[in-house]
């Protein structure tokens, strides 16, 4: 009998595996990279690195009590780092879990799904208006509360409807995916990237919120224009669609989801939407005028969850069950943050972080600020392929990039903007983006087809993001 050999393609390891590998590599670097430290000082309530104060430290030295201190990190240090990392990041971990559990309660009321379905039903006869309206709604969700996998039901809802209007399956996919992703890229008060990154850097009050709003408007307008132009071209000449042949079968397979559109948008669900909008408004008000931080924002999300559950008619047990379900859904992201912090625990214990900062600041000294912020953006882009979690990328890079940006004489908010835009922009095309792969699967579009359609759009979005990242770094520190 002939032996059948299975071919294995290139497989990217699990995110946790990647982080543990990085921990081991970081520990190895503590044996190679010289140790050293900068002086720190308090400035406007924040601890900042003082340029020009770097001093090297011996790998093995005696402390004030005469005890020997070895900065080289070993196997036990690597095994200990995840627990220490989670402990040090406990505030962020708790924040992610509370927000995740709260949002699941809101989602379980069906208010968001029914609200979008009502918009589709109302504008079904004016089909070209559906595109900008829905994309704006999804963009707002992505920008404010990090709407991502929550959009998955809308792919199935919109696919048969959009195709029945004369567009192709890629148009349906773009309305949902590009809408939500462009909002995530231009995050304003997104708790999973902007607020976490600002929290790590102890930046309070979201001082560049106005710039993020401008970015949201500009990028959403570009995205809507791109999708509308594509949709019109496909409707005028269906054979121009790269998915034309596949869509013939899809049209036969999918009956119109009229039953979804006919579902009532109840008074209770409308009340949930009002609670949600008021909650987001309260968060924006608190950030801008009261200097709110994670605890206050978590409290608002808890209030939103409880009020939404009550006004929707959910029982106490149902609210609790959905909250626990939401906790489970966000455990992955929360643990990624803690594990990524473990890498920094090893680097800090080995005193190599400041050595890296000093080397980068010295090597990059004199380069134009635009080039420097572009490097930050590209690095966040590439890292997001390996770690497809904006909160994980924040925990991994912000403790290094924030002080580095300040050493270069720029506003540390550039590190936050580079993170939020860079990591999310790559998810437009990254094969490790869960939302991209899941959405393409629902719409039965291959990754290759999507790449052929979207690569120019990705480049345009990246160029705009580079501009906003540069502007963020040049603005004065408030």
Coordinates of N, CA and C in Angstrom, one line a residue, residues 223-324:
X223 N -13.6 55.3 3.0 CA -14.1 54.0 2.9 C -15.4 53.9 2.2
X224 N -16.3 54.8 2.6 CA -17.7 54.8 2.0 C -17.5 55.1 0.5
X225 N -16.7 56.1 0.1 CA -16.5 56.4 -1.3 C -16.0 55.2 -2.1
X226 N -15.1 54.5 -1.5 CA -14.5 53.4 -2.2 C -15.5 52.3 -2.4
X227 N -16.3 52.0 -1.4 CA -17.3 50.9 -1.5 C -18.4 51.3 -2.4
X228 N -18.9 52.5 -2.4 CA -19.9 53.0 -3.2 C -19.5 53.0 -4.7
X229 N -18.3 53.4 -5.0 CA -17.8 53.4 -6.4 C -17.7 51.9 -6.9
X230 N -17.2 51.1 -6.0 CA -17.1 49.6 -6.4 C -18.5 49.1 -6.6
X231 N -19.4 49.4 -5.7 CA -20.8 48.8 -5.8 C -21.5 49.3 -7.1
X232 N -21.3 50.5 -7.5 CA -21.9 51.1 -8.7 C -21.3 50.4 -9.9
X233 N -20.0 50.2 -9.9 CA -19.4 49.6 -11.1 C -19.9 48.1 -11.2
X234 N -20.0 47.4 -10.1 CA -20.4 46.0 -10.2 C -21.9 45.9 -10.6
X235 N -22.7 46.8 -10.2 CA -24.1 46.8 -10.5 C -24.3 47.1 -12.0
X236 N -23.5 48.1 -12.5 CA -23.5 48.4 -13.9 C -23.0 47.3 -14.8
X237 N -22.0 46.6 -14.4 CA -21.4 45.5 -15.1 C -21.1 44.4 -14.2
X238 N -22.1 43.5 -13.9 CA -21.9 42.4 -13.0 C -20.7 41.5 -13.3
X239 N -20.4 41.3 -14.5 CA -19.3 40.5 -14.9 C -17.9 41.0 -14.5
X240 N -17.9 42.3 -14.1 CA -16.6 42.9 -13.7 C -16.3 42.5 -12.3
X241 N -17.2 41.9 -11.6 CA -16.9 41.4 -10.2 C -16.0 40.2 -10.3
X242 N -15.1 40.1 -9.4 CA -14.2 39.0 -9.3 C -14.9 37.8 -8.8
X243 N -16.0 38.0 -8.1 CA -16.8 36.9 -7.6 C -18.0 36.6 -8.4
X244 N -18.1 37.0 -9.7 CA -19.2 36.9 -10.5 C -19.7 35.4 -10.7
X245 N -18.7 34.5 -11.0 CA -19.1 33.1 -11.2 C -19.5 32.5 -9.9
X246 N -18.9 32.8 -8.8 CA -19.3 32.2 -7.5 C -20.6 32.7 -7.1
X247 N -20.9 34.0 -7.4 CA -22.2 34.6 -6.9 C -23.4 33.9 -7.6
X248 N -23.2 33.3 -8.8 CA -24.3 32.7 -9.4 C -24.9 31.6 -8.5
X249 N -24.0 30.8 -7.9 CA -24.4 29.8 -7.0 C -24.9 30.3 -5.7
X250 N -24.3 31.4 -5.3 CA -24.8 32.0 -4.0 C -26.2 32.6 -4.1
X251 N -26.5 33.1 -5.3 CA -27.9 33.6 -5.4 C -28.9 32.5 -5.4
X252 N -28.5 31.3 -5.9 CA -29.5 30.2 -5.8 C -29.6 29.7 -4.4
X253 N -28.4 29.7 -3.7 CA -28.4 29.1 -2.3 C -29.1 30.0 -1.3
X254 N -29.0 31.3 -1.4 CA -29.5 32.2 -0.4 C -30.9 32.7 -0.8
X255 N -31.8 32.4 0.0 CA -33.1 33.0 -0.1 C -33.0 34.3 0.7
X256 N -33.8 35.3 0.3 CA -33.8 36.6 1.0 C -34.2 36.4 2.5
X257 N -33.4 37.0 3.4 CA -33.7 36.9 4.8 C -34.8 37.9 5.3
X258 N -35.9 37.8 4.6 CA -37.0 38.8 4.9 C -37.5 38.6 6.4
X259 N -37.4 37.3 6.9 CA -37.9 37.1 8.2 C -37.1 37.9 9.2
X260 N -35.8 38.1 8.9 CA -34.9 38.9 9.8 C -35.3 40.4 9.8
X261 N -35.7 40.8 8.6 CA -36.1 42.2 8.4 C -37.4 42.5 9.0
X262 N -38.3 41.5 9.1 CA -39.6 41.7 9.6 C -39.7 41.6 11.1
X263 N -38.6 41.2 11.7 CA -38.6 41.1 13.2 C -38.9 42.5 13.8
X264 N -39.6 42.5 14.8 CA -40.0 43.8 15.5 C -38.8 44.4 16.1
X265 N -38.7 45.8 16.0 CA -37.7 46.6 16.7 C -38.5 47.1 17.9
X266 N -38.5 46.4 19.0 CA -39.5 46.7 20.1 C -39.1 48.0 20.9
X267 N -40.1 48.4 21.6 CA -39.8 49.6 22.5 C -38.7 49.3 23.5
X268 N -38.7 48.1 24.0 CA -37.6 47.8 24.9 C -36.2 47.8 24.3
X269 N -36.2 47.4 23.0 CA -34.9 47.4 22.3 C -34.5 48.9 22.0
X270 N -35.5 49.7 21.7 CA -35.2 51.1 21.5 C -34.6 51.7 22.8
X271 N -35.2 51.3 23.9 CA -34.7 51.8 25.2 C -33.3 51.4 25.4
X272 N -32.9 50.2 25.0 CA -31.6 49.7 25.2 C -30.6 50.6 24.3
X273 N -31.0 50.9 23.1 CA -30.2 51.7 22.3 C -30.0 53.1 22.9
X274 N -31.0 53.6 23.5 CA -30.9 54.9 24.2 C -29.9 54.8 25.4
X275 N -30.0 53.7 26.2 CA -29.1 53.5 27.3 C -27.7 53.4 26.8
X276 N -27.5 52.7 25.7 CA -26.1 52.6 25.1 C -25.6 53.9 24.6
X277 N -26.3 54.7 23.9 CA -25.9 56.0 23.4 C -25.5 56.9 24.6
X278 N -26.4 56.9 25.6 CA -26.1 57.8 26.8 C -24.9 57.3 27.5
X279 N -24.6 56.0 27.5 CA -23.4 55.5 28.2 C -22.2 55.9 27.5
X280 N -22.2 55.8 26.1 CA -21.0 56.2 25.4 C -20.8 57.7 25.5
X281 N -21.9 58.5 25.5 CA -21.8 59.9 25.7 C -21.2 60.3 27.1
X282 N -21.6 59.5 28.1 CA -21.1 59.7 29.4 C -19.6 59.4 29.5
X283 N -19.1 58.4 28.8 CA -17.7 58.1 28.8 C -16.9 59.2 28.1
X284 N -17.4 59.7 27.0 CA -16.7 60.8 26.3 C -16.6 62.0 27.2
X285 N -17.8 62.3 27.9 CA -17.8 63.5 28.8 C -16.8 63.3 29.9
X286 N -16.8 62.1 30.5 CA -15.9 61.8 31.6 C -14.4 61.9 31.2
X287 N -14.1 61.4 30.0 CA -12.7 61.4 29.5 C -12.2 62.8 29.3
X288 N -13.1 63.6 28.7 CA -12.7 65.0 28.3 C -12.7 66.0 29.4
X289 N -13.7 65.9 30.3 CA -13.8 66.9 31.4 C -13.4 66.4 32.8
X290 N -13.5 65.1 33.0 CA -13.2 64.7 34.4 C -12.0 63.8 34.6
X291 N -11.3 63.6 33.5 CA -10.0 62.8 33.5 C -10.3 61.4 34.0
X292 N -11.4 60.8 33.5 CA -11.7 59.4 33.9 C -10.7 58.4 33.4
X293 N -10.6 57.3 34.2 CA -9.6 56.3 33.8 C -10.4 54.9 33.8
X294 N -9.7 53.8 33.8 CA -10.3 52.5 33.6 C -11.4 52.2 34.6
X295 N -11.2 52.5 35.8 CA -12.2 52.2 36.8 C -13.6 52.9 36.6
X296 N -13.5 54.2 36.3 CA -14.7 54.9 36.0 C -15.4 54.4 34.7
X297 N -14.6 54.1 33.7 CA -15.2 53.6 32.4 C -15.8 52.3 32.6
X298 N -15.2 51.4 33.4 CA -15.7 50.1 33.7 C -17.1 50.3 34.4
X299 N -17.2 51.2 35.3 CA -18.4 51.5 36.1 C -19.5 51.8 35.1
X300 N -19.2 52.7 34.1 CA -20.2 53.1 33.1 C -20.7 51.8 32.3
X301 N -19.8 51.0 31.9 CA -20.1 49.8 31.2 C -21.0 48.9 32.0
X302 N -20.7 48.7 33.3 CA -21.5 47.9 34.2 C -22.9 48.5 34.3
X303 N -23.0 49.8 34.4 CA -24.3 50.4 34.5 C -25.1 50.2 33.2
X304 N -24.4 50.3 32.0 CA -25.0 50.1 30.7 C -25.6 48.7 30.6
X305 N -24.8 47.7 31.1 CA -25.2 46.3 31.1 C -26.4 46.1 31.9
X306 N -26.4 46.6 33.2 CA -27.5 46.3 34.1 C -28.8 47.0 33.6
X307 N -28.7 48.3 33.2 CA -29.8 49.0 32.7 C -30.4 48.4 31.4
X308 N -29.5 48.0 30.5 CA -29.9 47.3 29.3 C -30.7 46.0 29.6
X309 N -30.1 45.2 30.5 CA -30.8 44.0 30.8 C -32.1 44.2 31.5
X310 N -32.2 45.2 32.3 CA -33.5 45.5 33.0 C -34.5 46.0 32.1
X311 N -34.2 47.0 31.3 CA -35.2 47.6 30.4 C -35.6 46.6 29.3
X312 N -34.7 45.7 28.9 CA -35.1 44.7 27.9 C -36.0 43.6 28.4
X313 N -36.1 43.5 29.7 CA -37.0 42.5 30.3 C -36.2 41.2 30.7
X314 N -34.9 41.2 30.7 CA -34.1 40.0 31.0 C -34.3 39.8 32.5
X315 N -34.2 38.5 32.9 CA -34.3 38.2 34.4 C -32.9 38.4 35.0
X316 N -32.8 38.4 36.3 CA -31.5 38.5 37.0 C -30.6 37.4 36.6
X317 N -31.1 36.2 36.4 CA -30.3 35.0 36.0 C -29.8 35.2 34.6
X318 N -30.6 35.7 33.7 CA -30.2 35.9 32.3 C -29.1 36.9 32.2
X319 N -29.3 38.0 32.9 CA -28.2 39.0 32.9 C -26.9 38.5 33.4
X320 N -26.9 37.7 34.5 CA -25.7 37.1 35.1 C -25.1 36.1 34.1
X321 N -26.0 35.3 33.5 CA -25.5 34.3 32.6 C -24.8 34.9 31.3
X322 N -25.4 35.9 30.8 CA -24.8 36.6 29.6 C -23.5 37.3 30.0
X323 N -23.5 37.9 31.2 CA -22.3 38.6 31.6 C -21.1 37.6 31.7
X324 N -21.4 36.4 32.3 CA -20.4 35.4 32.4 C -19.9 34.9 31.1

